[in-house]
Amino acid sequence: MRHLLDTHTLVREDALRILDVAEDMRDTQSREVKKLPTLRGKTVVNLFFEDSTRTRISFEAAAKRLSADVINFSAKGSSVSKGESLQDTAQTLQAMGADAVVIRHGASGAPHTLATSGWISAGVLNAGDGTHEHPTQALLDAFTIRKRFYGDHSRGRDLAGLKVTIVGDVLHSRVARSNVWLLTTLGAEVTLVAPPTLVPQDVTGWPVTIRYDLDEAIAAEPDALMMLRIQLERMNAAYFPTEREYSRRWGLDAARLQALPTTSIVMHPGPMNRGLEISADAADSPRSTVLEQVANGVSVRMAALYLLLAGERDTTNAEEDAR
Ligand code: NCD
């Protein structure tokens, strides 16, 4: 793998490889000394043109735990706010010797442009581009589902036979898009639930079932219910009457949590709007994987950085390096 730009073109074999290497990485994270020497001498640049808390620090922790040097570059307060282009920024990073660039950008396609432009030779990891994709989020979600359902027997397994229902602001969600592609590649059955106004127009070509009623979707007994954040910052129009009405019809509250099978898990990529798409009872219940998703994110990003930067070595070497 040269880059990690999307899950749409990520083949099953590569997806499982990332998840399995992430298992090895996770095993190292319960040790007292969490740091591995694997990427010593490599430089990872975090290039963030959009706000982020967990994704940026997760990539930073992942790179540092592999002993890479990390440079954090956030567009606010940089020359980008003075009008410097993506090309100039990229060429500056190239001149500084970046081996990998983790990029978050408001424009869908910016990571792809960076990877194919010839401006840099570094590997590019998409950390979220516009409403397009957020591949490491989907990988950490798949990892979390696999771990909850298969525990220590997760390695090598896909998600065949599992039903995942994704609820809410699908229209603006790169997390939903990356999950639709990855989860179906791994064999899961995906259902989307949203108000008609928040269902994207091109959804007819997606390998999913669409529903508009959350209670019916819950009655269909999903194994995982993934709640999405209402992305108020990307809404320039009214997509639903009021927040109260939204949470009454599409929010996960205590009663709906009760109606879910006891074995089902509740997911959310964060940041949560508590009381809007998810109630505090649901967010803090033992069935919620919100904090596991955050912890697993570091292992998955360690795996992605390792596979991009440590060259064409196989999983066996990852295990050896981790020892
Ligand atoms: C997501 C994002 O930025 O796309 N958050 C994240 O990476 N943890 C989802 C969101 O902002 O709703």
XYZ file of C-alpha atoms and ligand atoms in Angstrom, residues 50 54-55 104 127 134 137 174-175 229 231 233-234 268-271 301, ligand 1:
30
model
C -10.269 21.448 9.393
C -9.654 12.976 18.374
C -8.452 12.145 14.877
C -7.800 16.488 6.806
C -8.031 11.794 7.833
C -12.717 9.004 6.425
C -12.584 5.906 11.094
C -17.807 10.913 5.366
C -17.882 8.406 8.233
C -23.432 13.419 14.527
C -23.260 18.226 11.317
C -21.656 23.324 10.575
C -22.214 21.806 7.128
C -20.741 6.907 17.658
C -17.618 8.369 15.982
C -17.643 11.451 18.193
C -17.956 14.284 18.885
C -3.677 4.135 12.805
C -15.983 12.601 12.374
C -15.443 13.497 11.284
O -14.728 14.444 11.553
O -15.741 13.190 10.141
N -15.348 12.707 13.592
C -14.208 12.026 13.812
O -13.332 11.927 12.996
N -14.092 11.425 15.018
C -17.435 12.645 12.490
C -18.062 13.940 12.843
O -17.439 14.989 12.900
O -19.278 13.893 13.066
